[in-house]
Backbone as a ProteinNet text record, in pm:
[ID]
protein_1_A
[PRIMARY]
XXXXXXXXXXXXXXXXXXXXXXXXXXXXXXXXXXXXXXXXXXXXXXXXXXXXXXXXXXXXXXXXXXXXXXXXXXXXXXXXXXXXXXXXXXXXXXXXXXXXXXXXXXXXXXXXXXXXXXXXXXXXXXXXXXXXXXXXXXXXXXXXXXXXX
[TERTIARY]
-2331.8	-2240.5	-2101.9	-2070.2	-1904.4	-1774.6	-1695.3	-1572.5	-1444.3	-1390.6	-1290.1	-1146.5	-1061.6	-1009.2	-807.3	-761.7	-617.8	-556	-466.4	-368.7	-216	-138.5	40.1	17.5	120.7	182.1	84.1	-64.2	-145.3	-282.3	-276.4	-401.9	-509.4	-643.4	-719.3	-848.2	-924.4	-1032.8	-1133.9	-1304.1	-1410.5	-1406.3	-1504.3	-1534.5	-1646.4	-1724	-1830.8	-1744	-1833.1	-1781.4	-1707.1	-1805.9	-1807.8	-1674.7	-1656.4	-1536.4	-1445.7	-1422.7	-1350.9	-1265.6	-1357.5	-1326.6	-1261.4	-1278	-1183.3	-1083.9	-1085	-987.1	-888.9	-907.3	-804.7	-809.3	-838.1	-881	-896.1	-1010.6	-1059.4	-1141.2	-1118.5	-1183.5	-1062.5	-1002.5	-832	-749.9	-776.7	-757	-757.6	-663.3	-711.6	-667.6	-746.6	-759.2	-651.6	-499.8	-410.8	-432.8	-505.8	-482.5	-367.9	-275.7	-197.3	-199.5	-150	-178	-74.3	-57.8	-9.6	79.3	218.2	303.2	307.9	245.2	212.4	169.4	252.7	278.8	154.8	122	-2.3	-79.8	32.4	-12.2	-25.8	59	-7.8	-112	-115.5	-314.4	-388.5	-367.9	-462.7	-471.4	-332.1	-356.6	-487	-432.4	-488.3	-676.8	-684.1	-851.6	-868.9	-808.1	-876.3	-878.7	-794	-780.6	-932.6	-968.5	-1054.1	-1176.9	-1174.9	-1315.8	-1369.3	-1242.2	-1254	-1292.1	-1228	-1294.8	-1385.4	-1468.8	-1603.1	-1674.4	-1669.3	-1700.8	-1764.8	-1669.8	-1679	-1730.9	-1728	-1809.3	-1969.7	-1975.4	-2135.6	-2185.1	-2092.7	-2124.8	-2111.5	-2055	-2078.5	-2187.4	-2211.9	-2336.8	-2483.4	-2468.5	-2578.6	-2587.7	-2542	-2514.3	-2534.3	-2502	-2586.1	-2750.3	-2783.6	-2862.2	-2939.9	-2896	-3010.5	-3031.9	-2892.9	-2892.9	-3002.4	-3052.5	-3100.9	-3272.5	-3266.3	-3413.8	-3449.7	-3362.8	-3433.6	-3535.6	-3526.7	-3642.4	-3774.1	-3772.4	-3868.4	-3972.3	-3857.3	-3864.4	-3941.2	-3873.1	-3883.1	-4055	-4084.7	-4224.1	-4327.5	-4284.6	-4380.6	-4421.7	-4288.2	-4335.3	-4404.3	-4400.3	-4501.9	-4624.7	-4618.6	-4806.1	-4867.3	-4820.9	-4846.1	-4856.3	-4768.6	-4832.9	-4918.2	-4905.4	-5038.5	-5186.1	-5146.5	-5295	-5363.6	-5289.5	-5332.7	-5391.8	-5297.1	-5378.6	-5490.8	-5515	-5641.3	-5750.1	-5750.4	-5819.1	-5815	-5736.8	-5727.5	-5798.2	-5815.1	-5919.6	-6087.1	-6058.9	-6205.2	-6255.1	-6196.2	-6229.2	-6259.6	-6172.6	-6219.2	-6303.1	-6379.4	-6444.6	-6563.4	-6576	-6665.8	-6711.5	-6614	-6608	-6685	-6637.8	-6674.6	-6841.4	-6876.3	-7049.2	-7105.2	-7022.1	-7070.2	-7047.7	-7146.1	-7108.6	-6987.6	-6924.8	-6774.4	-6782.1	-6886.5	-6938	-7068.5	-7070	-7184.2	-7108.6	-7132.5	-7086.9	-7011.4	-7125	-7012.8	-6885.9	-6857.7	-6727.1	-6609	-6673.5	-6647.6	-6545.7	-6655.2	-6585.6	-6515.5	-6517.6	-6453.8	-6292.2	-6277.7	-6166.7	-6072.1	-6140.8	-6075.5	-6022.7	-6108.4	-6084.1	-5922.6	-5915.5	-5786.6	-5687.3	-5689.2	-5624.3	-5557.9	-5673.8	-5635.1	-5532.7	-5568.5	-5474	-5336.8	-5379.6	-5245	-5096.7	-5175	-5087.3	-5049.6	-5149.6	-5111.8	-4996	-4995.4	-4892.1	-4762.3	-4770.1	-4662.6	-4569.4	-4675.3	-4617.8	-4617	-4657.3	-4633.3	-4479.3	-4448.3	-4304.4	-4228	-4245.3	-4145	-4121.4	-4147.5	-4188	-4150.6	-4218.2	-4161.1	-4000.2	-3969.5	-3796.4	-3742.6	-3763.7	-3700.5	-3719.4	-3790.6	-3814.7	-3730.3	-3751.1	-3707.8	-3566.1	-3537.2	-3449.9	-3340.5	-3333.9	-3239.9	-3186	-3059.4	-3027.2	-2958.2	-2877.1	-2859.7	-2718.2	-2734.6	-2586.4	-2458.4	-2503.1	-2327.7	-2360	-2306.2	-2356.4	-2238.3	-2305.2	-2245.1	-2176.4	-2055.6	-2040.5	-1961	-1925.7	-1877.2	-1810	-1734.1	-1559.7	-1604.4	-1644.8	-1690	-1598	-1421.4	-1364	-1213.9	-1122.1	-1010.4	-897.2	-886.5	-781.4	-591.4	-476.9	-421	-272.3	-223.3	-224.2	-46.1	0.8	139.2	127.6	141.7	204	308.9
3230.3	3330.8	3268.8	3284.3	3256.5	3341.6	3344.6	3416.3	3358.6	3445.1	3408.3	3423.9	3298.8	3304.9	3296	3372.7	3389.6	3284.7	3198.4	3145.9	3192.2	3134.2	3164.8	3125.3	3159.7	3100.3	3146.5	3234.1	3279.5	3169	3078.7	2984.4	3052.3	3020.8	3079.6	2969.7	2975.2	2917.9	2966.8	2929.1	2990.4	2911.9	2931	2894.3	2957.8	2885	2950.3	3109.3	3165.1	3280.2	3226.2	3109.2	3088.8	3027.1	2906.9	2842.3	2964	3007.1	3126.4	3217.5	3206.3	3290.7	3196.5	3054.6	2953.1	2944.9	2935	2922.2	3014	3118.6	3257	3268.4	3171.6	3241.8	3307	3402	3488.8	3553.5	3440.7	3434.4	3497	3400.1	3445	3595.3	3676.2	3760.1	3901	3955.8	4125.4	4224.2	4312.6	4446.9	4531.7	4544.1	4592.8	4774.4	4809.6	4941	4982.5	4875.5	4908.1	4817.8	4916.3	4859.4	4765.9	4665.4	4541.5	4638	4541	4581.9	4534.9	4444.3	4438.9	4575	4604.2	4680.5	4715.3	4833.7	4881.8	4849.4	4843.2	4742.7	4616.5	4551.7	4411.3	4376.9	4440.7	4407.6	4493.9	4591	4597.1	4537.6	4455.1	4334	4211.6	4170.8	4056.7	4117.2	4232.8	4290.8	4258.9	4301.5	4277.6	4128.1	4076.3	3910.6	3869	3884.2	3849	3904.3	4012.1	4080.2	3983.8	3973.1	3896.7	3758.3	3685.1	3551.4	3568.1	3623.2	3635.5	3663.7	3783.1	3815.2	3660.3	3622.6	3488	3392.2	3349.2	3292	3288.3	3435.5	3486.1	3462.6	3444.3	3449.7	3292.3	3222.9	3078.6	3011.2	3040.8	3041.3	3067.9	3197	3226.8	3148.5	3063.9	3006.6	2879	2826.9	2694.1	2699.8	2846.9	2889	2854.8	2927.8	2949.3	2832.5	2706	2602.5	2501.6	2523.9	2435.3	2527.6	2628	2691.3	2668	2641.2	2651.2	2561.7	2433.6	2369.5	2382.2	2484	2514.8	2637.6	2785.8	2855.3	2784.1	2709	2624	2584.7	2506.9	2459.3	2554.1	2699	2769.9	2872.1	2929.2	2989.6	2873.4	2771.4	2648.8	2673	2662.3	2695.9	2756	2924.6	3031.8	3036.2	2998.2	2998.2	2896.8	2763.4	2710.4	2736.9	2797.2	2838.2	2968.9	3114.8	3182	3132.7	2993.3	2967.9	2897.5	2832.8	2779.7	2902.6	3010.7	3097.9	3164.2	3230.2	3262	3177	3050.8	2974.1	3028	3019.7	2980.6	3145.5	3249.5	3379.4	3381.5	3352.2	3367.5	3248.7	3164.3	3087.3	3170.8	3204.9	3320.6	3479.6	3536.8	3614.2	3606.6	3485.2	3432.2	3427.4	3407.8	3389.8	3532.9	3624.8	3717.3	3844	3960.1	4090	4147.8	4193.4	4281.8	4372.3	4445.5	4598.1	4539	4414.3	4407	4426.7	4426.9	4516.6	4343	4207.2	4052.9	4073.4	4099.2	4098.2	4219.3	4327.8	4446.6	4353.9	4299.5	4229.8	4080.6	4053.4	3931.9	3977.2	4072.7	4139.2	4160.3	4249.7	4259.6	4192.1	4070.5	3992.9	3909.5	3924	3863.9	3910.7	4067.7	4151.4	4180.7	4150	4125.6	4010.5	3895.2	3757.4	3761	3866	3853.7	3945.5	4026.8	4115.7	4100.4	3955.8	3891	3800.7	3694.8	3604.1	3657.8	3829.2	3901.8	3967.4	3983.8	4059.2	3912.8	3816.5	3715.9	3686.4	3626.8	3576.5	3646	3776.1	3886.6	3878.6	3868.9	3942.2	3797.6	3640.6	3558.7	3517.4	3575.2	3545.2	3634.7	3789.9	3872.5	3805.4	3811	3745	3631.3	3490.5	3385.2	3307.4	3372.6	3323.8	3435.5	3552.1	3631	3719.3	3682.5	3750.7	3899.2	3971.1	4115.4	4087.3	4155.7	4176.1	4194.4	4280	4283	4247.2	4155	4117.2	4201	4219.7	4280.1	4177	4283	4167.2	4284.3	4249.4	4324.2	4257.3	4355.2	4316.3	4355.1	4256.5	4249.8	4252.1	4188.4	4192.6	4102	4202.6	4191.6	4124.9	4041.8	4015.5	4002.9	4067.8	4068.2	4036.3	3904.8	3870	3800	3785.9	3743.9	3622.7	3488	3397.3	3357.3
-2668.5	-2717.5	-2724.6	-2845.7	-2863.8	-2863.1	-2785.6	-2750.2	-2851.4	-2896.7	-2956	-2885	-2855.4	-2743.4	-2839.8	-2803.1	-2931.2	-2747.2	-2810	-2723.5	-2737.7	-2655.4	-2694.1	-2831.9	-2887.4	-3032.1	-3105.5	-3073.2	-3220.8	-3251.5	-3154.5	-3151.8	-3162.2	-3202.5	-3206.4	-3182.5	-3094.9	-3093.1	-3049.4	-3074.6	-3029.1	-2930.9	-2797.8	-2689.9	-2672.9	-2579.9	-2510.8	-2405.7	-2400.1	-2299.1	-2134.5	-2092.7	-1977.4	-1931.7	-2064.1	-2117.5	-2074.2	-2142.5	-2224.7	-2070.9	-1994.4	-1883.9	-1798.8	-1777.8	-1669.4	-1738	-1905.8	-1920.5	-1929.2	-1908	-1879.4	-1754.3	-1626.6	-1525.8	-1450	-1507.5	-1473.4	-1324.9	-1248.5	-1123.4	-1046.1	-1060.9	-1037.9	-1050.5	-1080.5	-1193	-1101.4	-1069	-992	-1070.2	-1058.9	-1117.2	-1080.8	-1076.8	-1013	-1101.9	-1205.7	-1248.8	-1318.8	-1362.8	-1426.2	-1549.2	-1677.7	-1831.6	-1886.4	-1933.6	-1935.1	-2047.3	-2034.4	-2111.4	-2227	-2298.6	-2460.3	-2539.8	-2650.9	-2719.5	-2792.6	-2843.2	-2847.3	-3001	-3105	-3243.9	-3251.2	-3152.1	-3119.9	-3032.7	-2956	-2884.2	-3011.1	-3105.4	-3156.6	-3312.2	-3327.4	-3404.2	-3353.4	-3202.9	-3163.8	-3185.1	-3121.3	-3130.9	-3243.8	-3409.8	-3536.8	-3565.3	-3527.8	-3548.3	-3477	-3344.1	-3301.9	-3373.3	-3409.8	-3481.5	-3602.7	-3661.2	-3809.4	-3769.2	-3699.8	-3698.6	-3622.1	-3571	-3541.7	-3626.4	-3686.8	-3832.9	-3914	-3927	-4007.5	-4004.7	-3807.6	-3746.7	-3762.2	-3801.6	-3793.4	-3968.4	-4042.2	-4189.8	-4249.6	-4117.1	-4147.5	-4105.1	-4014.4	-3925.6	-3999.4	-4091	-4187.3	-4277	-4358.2	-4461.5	-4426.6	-4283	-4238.9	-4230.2	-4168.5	-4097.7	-4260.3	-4345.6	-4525.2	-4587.3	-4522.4	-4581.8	-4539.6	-4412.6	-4337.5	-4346.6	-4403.4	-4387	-4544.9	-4622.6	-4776	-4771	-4768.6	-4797.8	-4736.9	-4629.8	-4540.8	-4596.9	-4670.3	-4717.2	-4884.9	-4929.8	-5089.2	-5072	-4931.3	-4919.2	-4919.9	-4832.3	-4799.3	-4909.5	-5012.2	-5141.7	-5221.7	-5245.3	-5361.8	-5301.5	-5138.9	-5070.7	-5101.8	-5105.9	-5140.6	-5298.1	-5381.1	-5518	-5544.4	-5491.1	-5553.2	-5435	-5328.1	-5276.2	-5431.3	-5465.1	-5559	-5671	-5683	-5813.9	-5834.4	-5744.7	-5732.8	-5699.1	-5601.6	-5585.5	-5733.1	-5817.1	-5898.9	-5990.2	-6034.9	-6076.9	-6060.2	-5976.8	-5840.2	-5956.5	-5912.2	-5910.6	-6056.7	-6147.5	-6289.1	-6323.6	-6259	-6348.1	-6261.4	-6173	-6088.7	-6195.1	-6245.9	-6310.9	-6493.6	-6509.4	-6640.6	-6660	-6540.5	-6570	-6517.9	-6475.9	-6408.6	-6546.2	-6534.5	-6644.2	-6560	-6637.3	-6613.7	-6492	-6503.6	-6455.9	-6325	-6288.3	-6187.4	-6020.6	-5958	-5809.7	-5755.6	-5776.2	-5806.4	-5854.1	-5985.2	-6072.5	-6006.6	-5958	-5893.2	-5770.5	-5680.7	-5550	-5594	-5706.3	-5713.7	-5792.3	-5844.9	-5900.6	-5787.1	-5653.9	-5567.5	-5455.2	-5468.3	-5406.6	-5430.3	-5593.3	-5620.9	-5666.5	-5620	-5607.1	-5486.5	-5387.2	-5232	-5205.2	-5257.9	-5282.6	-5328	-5432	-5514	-5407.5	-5340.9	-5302.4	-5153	-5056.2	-4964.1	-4994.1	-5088.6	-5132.6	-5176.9	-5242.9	-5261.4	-5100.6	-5027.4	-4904.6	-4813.2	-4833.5	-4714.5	-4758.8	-4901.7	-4898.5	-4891.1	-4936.8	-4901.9	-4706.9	-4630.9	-4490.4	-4449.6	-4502.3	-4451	-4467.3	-4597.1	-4644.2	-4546.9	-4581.5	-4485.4	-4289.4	-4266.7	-4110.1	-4044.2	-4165.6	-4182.5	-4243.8	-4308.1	-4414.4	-4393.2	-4424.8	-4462.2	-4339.6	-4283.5	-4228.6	-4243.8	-4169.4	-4187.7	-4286.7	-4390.9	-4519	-4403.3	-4316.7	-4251	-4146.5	-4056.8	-3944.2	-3826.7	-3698.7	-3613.3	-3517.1	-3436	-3324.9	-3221	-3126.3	-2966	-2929	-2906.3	-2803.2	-2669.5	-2571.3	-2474.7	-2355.4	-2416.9	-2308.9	-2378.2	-2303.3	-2316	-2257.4	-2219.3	-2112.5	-2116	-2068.5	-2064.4	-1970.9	-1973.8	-1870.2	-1879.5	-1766.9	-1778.3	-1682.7	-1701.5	-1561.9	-1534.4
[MASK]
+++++++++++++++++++++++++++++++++++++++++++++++++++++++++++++++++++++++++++++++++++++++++++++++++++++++++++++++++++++++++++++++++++++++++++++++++++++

């Protein structure tokens, strides 16, 4: 998990969380119950600043993520179409010697009907599963820190 960590002067860097917390340190740190005197449009500047480059974080991340799965995705739709077409072969040269209307041609129709509509729902279900992540991606403000030294 990556924390987006704003420094003096407007720095901005990701960090690990764990990072993220020595380096504010947070161990250090007591709960006195009283609300830090930074002004209330600028912590909720700094919150949108942080939202957004996370935001971004997560939409760069996808785009490595699609870059690095295409050819994986690229291999597994060619499988799937040339497994059909060979079955699709198979079935009509099956069909060809068989009458239209015999209970054979009956189960060999469906058979590649069955095919056709596995190879349709596998790449669909494998892209969605595999490949495509969510259009808007989410993220959580887990924690705030506000602090004077």
């Amino acid at each position: 998990m990556l924390t987006v960590f704003i420094a003096k002067g407007g720095r901005i860097d990701l960090l690990p969380l764990k990072k993220a917390l020595a380096r504010a340190r947070f161990d250090d740190l007591a709960d006195t119950g009283r609300r830090g005197a930074m002004p209330e449009p600028l912590l909720k500047g700094f919150v949108a600043a942080a939202v957004n480059q996370s935001l971004d974080r997560m939409q760069t991340r996808k785009q490595e993520r699609q870059t690095e799965l295409r050819p994986l995705l690229e291999k597994e739709e060619s499988r799937l179409k040339n497994w059909l077409a060979r079955r699709r072969d198979r079935i009509n040269n099956q069909l060809a010697n068989l009458s239209p209307t015999s209970q054979q041609a009956i189960r060999a129709r469906q058979s590649l009907e069955e095919a056709e509509k596995y190879v349709q729902d596998r790449s669909l279900n494998w892209r969605l599963a595999h490949f495509e992540a969510a259009d808007q991606p989410t993220t959580r403000l887990i924690l705030a820190i506000e602090g004077v030294r």
